[in-house]
mmCIF file of C-alpha atoms in Angstrom:
data_model
loop_
_atom_site.group_PDB
_atom_site.id
_atom_site.type_symbol
_atom_site.label_atom_id
_atom_site.label_comp_id
_atom_site.label_asym_id
_atom_site.label_seq_id
_atom_site.Cartn_x
_atom_site.Cartn_y
_atom_site.Cartn_z
ATOM 1 C CA MET A 1 -13.010 -19.302 -22.813
ATOM 2 C CA PRO A 2 -12.602 -15.581 -23.540
ATOM 3 C CA VAL A 3 -10.883 -13.549 -20.834
ATOM 4 C CA ARG A 4 -11.392 -9.825 -20.455
ATOM 5 C CA ALA A 5 -8.263 -8.034 -21.532
ATOM 6 C CA THR A 6 -8.158 -5.045 -19.213
ATOM 7 C CA PHE A 7 -4.355 -5.109 -19.299
ATOM 8 C CA ALA A 8 -4.521 -4.455 -23.021
ATOM 9 C CA THR A 9 -6.553 -1.298 -22.415
ATOM 10 C CA ASP A 10 -4.209 0.001 -19.697
ATOM 11 C CA PRO A 11 -0.725 -1.494 -20.022
ATOM 12 C CA THR A 12 0.622 0.762 -17.245
ATOM 13 C CA ARG A 13 -1.290 -1.307 -14.678
ATOM 14 C CA PRO A 14 -0.442 -4.975 -15.152
ATOM 15 C CA LEU A 15 -1.627 -7.476 -12.578
ATOM 16 C CA GLY A 16 -2.922 -5.752 -9.481
ATOM 17 C CA LEU A 17 -6.560 -4.802 -9.069
ATOM 18 C CA ARG A 18 -7.772 -5.403 -12.612
ATOM 19 C CA PHE A 19 -6.148 -8.814 -12.701
ATOM 20 C CA LEU A 20 -7.770 -9.594 -9.364
ATOM 21 C CA ALA A 21 -11.262 -8.576 -10.524
ATOM 22 C CA ASP A 22 -10.882 -10.504 -13.781
ATOM 23 C CA ALA A 23 -9.667 -13.601 -11.920
ATOM 24 C CA ILE A 24 -12.491 -13.559 -9.379
ATOM 25 C CA ASN A 25 -15.065 -12.961 -12.133
ATOM 26 C CA ALA A 26 -13.735 -15.809 -14.306
ATOM 27 C CA PRO A 27 -16.369 -18.566 -14.562
ATOM 28 C CA ASP A 28 -13.679 -21.295 -14.556
ATOM 29 C CA LEU A 29 -10.641 -19.770 -12.877
ATOM 30 C CA PRO A 30 -8.346 -22.829 -13.035
ATOM 31 C CA ALA A 31 -8.853 -23.070 -16.798
ATOM 32 C CA ALA A 32 -8.589 -19.288 -17.274
ATOM 33 C CA TRP A 33 -5.526 -18.804 -15.045
ATOM 34 C CA PRO A 34 -2.800 -19.163 -17.724
ATOM 35 C CA GLN A 35 -4.554 -16.784 -20.121
ATOM 36 C CA LEU A 36 -5.312 -14.278 -17.347
ATOM 37 C CA ALA A 37 -1.705 -14.251 -16.171
ATOM 38 C CA THR A 38 -0.407 -13.794 -19.703
ATOM 39 C CA THR A 39 -3.005 -11.178 -20.660
ATOM 40 C CA HIS A 40 -2.254 -9.149 -17.549
ATOM 41 C CA GLY A 41 1.496 -9.076 -18.102
ATOM 42 C CA ALA A 42 2.806 -11.932 -15.953
ATOM 43 C CA PRO A 43 3.378 -14.940 -18.215
ATOM 44 C CA GLU A 44 5.649 -16.495 -15.556
ATOM 45 C CA LEU A 45 2.559 -16.944 -13.345
ATOM 46 C CA ALA A 46 0.819 -18.881 -16.115
ATOM 47 C CA GLN A 47 3.097 -21.811 -15.302
ATOM 48 C CA LEU A 48 1.857 -22.136 -11.707
ATOM 49 C CA THR A 49 -0.249 -25.197 -11.021
ATOM 50 C CA THR A 50 -3.999 -24.762 -11.220
ATOM 51 C CA ASP A 51 -5.561 -28.032 -12.234
ATOM 52 C CA ALA A 52 -2.879 -30.690 -12.215
ATOM 53 C CA HIS A 53 -4.350 -31.964 -8.977
ATOM 54 C CA ALA A 54 -7.899 -31.530 -7.727
ATOM 55 C CA GLY A 55 -6.466 -29.883 -4.620
ATOM 56 C CA ASP A 56 -4.912 -27.092 -6.696
ATOM 57 C CA ALA A 57 -8.237 -26.218 -8.323
ATOM 58 C CA ALA A 58 -10.027 -26.345 -4.970
ATOM 59 C CA ALA A 59 -7.354 -24.164 -3.363
ATOM 60 C CA LEU A 60 -7.666 -21.624 -6.180
ATOM 61 C CA ALA A 61 -11.466 -21.557 -5.795
ATOM 62 C CA SER A 62 -11.040 -21.101 -2.035
ATOM 63 C CA ALA A 63 -8.599 -18.220 -2.541
ATOM 64 C CA ALA A 64 -11.003 -16.528 -4.965
ATOM 65 C CA ALA A 65 -13.877 -16.990 -2.489
ATOM 66 C CA ALA A 66 -11.849 -15.454 0.350
ATOM 67 C CA LEU A 67 -11.019 -12.444 -1.816
ATOM 68 C CA ARG A 68 -14.643 -12.169 -3.016
ATOM 69 C CA ALA A 69 -15.649 -11.913 0.662
ATOM 70 C CA VAL A 70 -13.388 -8.875 0.978
ATOM 71 C CA PHE A 71 -15.087 -7.325 -2.064
ATOM 72 C CA ARG A 72 -18.423 -7.721 -0.238
ATOM 73 C CA GLU A 73 -17.065 -5.846 2.777
ATOM 74 C CA GLN A 74 -17.779 -2.114 2.897
ATOM 75 C CA ASP A 75 -16.560 -1.327 6.412
ATOM 76 C CA PRO A 76 -12.884 -0.262 6.190
ATOM 77 C CA HIS A 77 -12.014 -1.687 9.616
ATOM 78 C CA ALA A 78 -13.537 -5.082 8.825
ATOM 79 C CA ALA A 79 -11.892 -5.076 5.389
ATOM 80 C CA ALA A 80 -8.506 -4.213 6.909
ATOM 81 C CA HIS A 81 -8.913 -7.041 9.427
ATOM 82 C CA ALA A 82 -9.784 -9.532 6.653
ATOM 83 C CA LEU A 83 -6.907 -8.357 4.456
ATOM 84 C CA ASN A 84 -4.432 -8.527 7.345
ATOM 85 C CA ALA A 85 -5.576 -12.095 8.033
ATOM 86 C CA LEU A 86 -5.077 -13.049 4.368
ATOM 87 C CA MET A 87 -1.623 -11.478 4.259
ATOM 88 C CA ALA A 88 -0.630 -13.177 7.543
ATOM 89 C CA SER A 89 -1.846 -16.578 6.310
ATOM 90 C CA ASP A 90 0.897 -16.664 3.677
ATOM 91 C CA PRO A 91 3.445 -13.958 4.390
ATOM 92 C CA ALA A 92 5.499 -13.069 1.364
ATOM 93 C CA PRO A 93 8.353 -10.622 1.121
ATOM 94 C CA THR A 94 7.696 -7.569 -1.002
ATOM 95 C CA ALA A 95 9.773 -6.752 -4.028
ATOM 96 C CA LEU A 96 10.058 -3.955 -6.525
ATOM 97 C CA ALA A 97 8.876 -4.967 -9.979
ATOM 98 C CA GLU A 98 9.519 -2.978 -13.132
ATOM 99 C CA LEU A 99 6.408 -2.297 -15.171
ATOM 100 C CA PRO A 100 6.399 -2.435 -18.983
ATOM 101 C CA ASP A 101 6.574 1.378 -19.158
ATOM 102 C CA GLY A 102 9.716 1.487 -16.973
ATOM 103 C CA ARG A 103 8.014 2.608 -13.746
ATOM 104 C CA TRP A 104 8.399 0.592 -10.568
ATOM 105 C CA ALA A 105 5.725 -0.983 -8.395
ATOM 106 C CA LEU A 106 5.901 -2.571 -4.965
ATOM 107 C CA ARG A 107 4.465 -6.096 -5.055
ATOM 108 C CA PRO A 108 4.491 -9.278 -3.040
ATOM 109 C CA ALA A 109 7.151 -11.698 -4.235
ATOM 110 C CA LEU A 110 5.071 -13.864 -6.544
ATOM 111 C CA THR A 111 7.941 -15.965 -7.871
ATOM 112 C CA THR A 112 8.093 -17.794 -4.529
ATOM 113 C CA ALA A 113 4.428 -18.832 -4.705
ATOM 114 C CA PRO A 114 4.236 -22.588 -5.285
ATOM 115 C CA ASN A 115 0.791 -22.488 -6.887
ATOM 116 C CA ALA A 116 -1.806 -20.184 -8.396
ATOM 117 C CA ALA A 117 -3.907 -20.074 -5.219
ATOM 118 C CA GLN A 118 -1.059 -18.614 -3.173
ATOM 119 C CA ALA A 119 -0.135 -16.186 -5.938
ATOM 120 C CA LEU A 120 -3.752 -14.992 -6.175
ATOM 121 C CA THR A 121 -4.048 -14.615 -2.390
ATOM 122 C CA ARG A 122 -0.747 -12.743 -2.107
ATOM 123 C CA LEU A 123 -1.420 -10.443 -5.010
ATOM 124 C CA GLY A 124 -5.102 -9.885 -4.199
ATOM 125 C CA ALA A 125 -4.638 -9.106 -0.511
ATOM 126 C CA PHE A 126 -1.676 -6.846 -1.234
ATOM 127 C CA ALA A 127 -3.459 -4.980 -4.051
ATOM 128 C CA LEU A 128 -6.682 -4.482 -2.055
ATOM 129 C CA ALA A 129 -4.718 -3.384 1.033
ATOM 130 C CA GLY A 130 -2.865 -0.803 -1.042
ATOM 131 C CA TRP A 131 -6.123 0.404 -2.605
ATOM 132 C CA LEU A 132 -7.766 0.723 0.825
ATOM 133 C CA ALA A 133 -4.750 2.657 2.122
ATOM 134 C CA GLU A 134 -4.739 4.928 -0.936
ATOM 135 C CA ARG A 135 -8.481 5.609 -1.015
ATOM 136 C CA GLY A 136 -9.233 5.477 2.710
ATOM 137 C CA ARG A 137 -12.414 3.529 2.025
ATOM 138 C CA CYS A 138 -13.500 0.236 0.504
ATOM 139 C CA ALA A 139 -13.394 1.428 -3.102
ATOM 140 C CA TRP A 140 -14.649 -1.879 -4.467
ATOM 141 C CA GLY A 141 -17.757 -4.000 -4.397
ATOM 142 C CA VAL A 142 -19.957 -6.707 -5.830
ATOM 143 C CA CYS A 143 -22.417 -5.721 -8.558
ATOM 144 C CA ALA A 144 -25.832 -4.694 -7.194
ATOM 145 C CA ALA A 145 -27.682 -6.065 -10.250
ATOM 146 C CA ALA A 146 -30.007 -8.913 -9.307
ATOM 147 C CA THR A 147 -28.599 -11.262 -11.938
ATOM 148 C CA CYS A 148 -24.890 -10.442 -11.562
ATOM 149 C CA ASP A 149 -22.295 -11.181 -8.919
ATOM 150 C CA ASN A 150 -19.191 -9.746 -10.614
ATOM 151 C CA VAL A 151 -16.756 -7.829 -8.447
ATOM 152 C CA PHE A 152 -15.475 -4.403 -9.471
ATOM 153 C CA ILE A 153 -12.945 -1.777 -8.489
ATOM 154 C CA ASP A 154 -14.369 1.716 -7.901
ATOM 155 C CA GLU A 155 -11.864 3.961 -9.635
ATOM 156 C CA GLY A 156 -13.264 7.279 -8.546
ATOM 157 C CA ARG A 157 -16.658 8.487 -9.485
ATOM 158 C CA ARG A 158 -18.442 11.167 -7.517
ATOM 159 C CA ALA A 159 -20.905 8.698 -6.026
ATOM 160 C CA PRO A 160 -19.845 5.236 -4.881
ATOM 161 C CA GLN A 161 -20.087 2.699 -7.684
ATOM 162 C CA ARG A 162 -22.820 0.060 -7.338
ATOM 163 C CA PHE A 163 -22.611 -1.871 -10.602
ATOM 164 C CA CYS A 164 -19.824 -3.663 -12.444
ATOM 165 C CA SER A 165 -20.783 -2.107 -15.775
ATOM 166 C CA THR A 166 -23.118 0.357 -17.423
ATOM 167 C CA THR A 167 -24.980 -2.633 -18.858
ATOM 168 C CA CYS A 168 -25.898 -3.918 -15.388
ATOM 169 C CA ALA A 169 -26.816 -0.413 -14.211
ATOM 170 C CA THR A 170 -29.066 0.162 -17.232
ATOM 171 C CA ARG A 171 -30.748 -3.234 -16.943
ATOM 172 C CA THR A 172 -31.484 -2.587 -13.272
ATOM 173 C CA ARG A 173 -32.902 0.890 -13.937
ATOM 174 C CA VAL A 174 -35.074 -0.416 -16.783
ATOM 175 C CA ALA A 175 -36.371 -3.264 -14.612
ATOM 176 C CA GLN A 176 -37.173 -0.828 -11.784
ATOM 177 C CA HIS A 177 -38.930 1.512 -14.207
ATOM 178 C CA ARG A 178 -40.991 -1.309 -15.675
ATOM 179 C CA ALA A 179 -41.890 -2.609 -12.217
ATOM 180 C CA SER A 180 -43.033 0.820 -11.042
ATOM 181 C CA ALA A 181 -45.001 1.376 -14.273
ATOM 182 C CA THR A 182 -46.682 -2.016 -13.825
ATOM 183 C CA ALA A 183 -47.462 -1.278 -10.182
ATOM 184 C CA ALA A 184 -48.963 2.098 -11.129
ATOM 185 C CA ASN A 185 -51.263 0.425 -13.682
ATOM 186 C CA VAL A 186 -52.543 -2.299 -11.354
ATOM 187 C CA PRO A 187 -56.129 -1.546 -10.240
ATOM 188 C CA GLN A 188 -56.620 -1.409 -6.504
#
């Protein structure tokens, strides 16, 4: 299964928000986990259990669903409450991690996570909490296209982002245009 390689396009931001979006958008996250972890600069996470037991796969799906619910939230207070609950459910100490370019980033201690579900929850809640604190708003969402449910990170456009990609935005605009043109041509 191909995995988006956003780390390859921006190696200064391994793991974090782009990893989170790619993980939640993966059609089969347990199968994609090792490749996602490696692609996003954390090959040590690829070794965490994902499908050795049915419980691991179910736990990973549950973690992704809990994080997807945060992506649906647009009220900062409600998002902060949900993120605080996720971080309290599995408290992890924070640690400084050196990035490939030599800079340092504050992260939850992922090496103590016993499985992929806990690593995803720790990393996702921490990354979204940091993004909310930095932006002061829920700078994320779920694609507004009728046929898409991908999550995205809003990295700073003038207007809030509504779609995961220009493809979804264009398809939606074309469909709306065609629907309005059809409605205008219907005799009344």
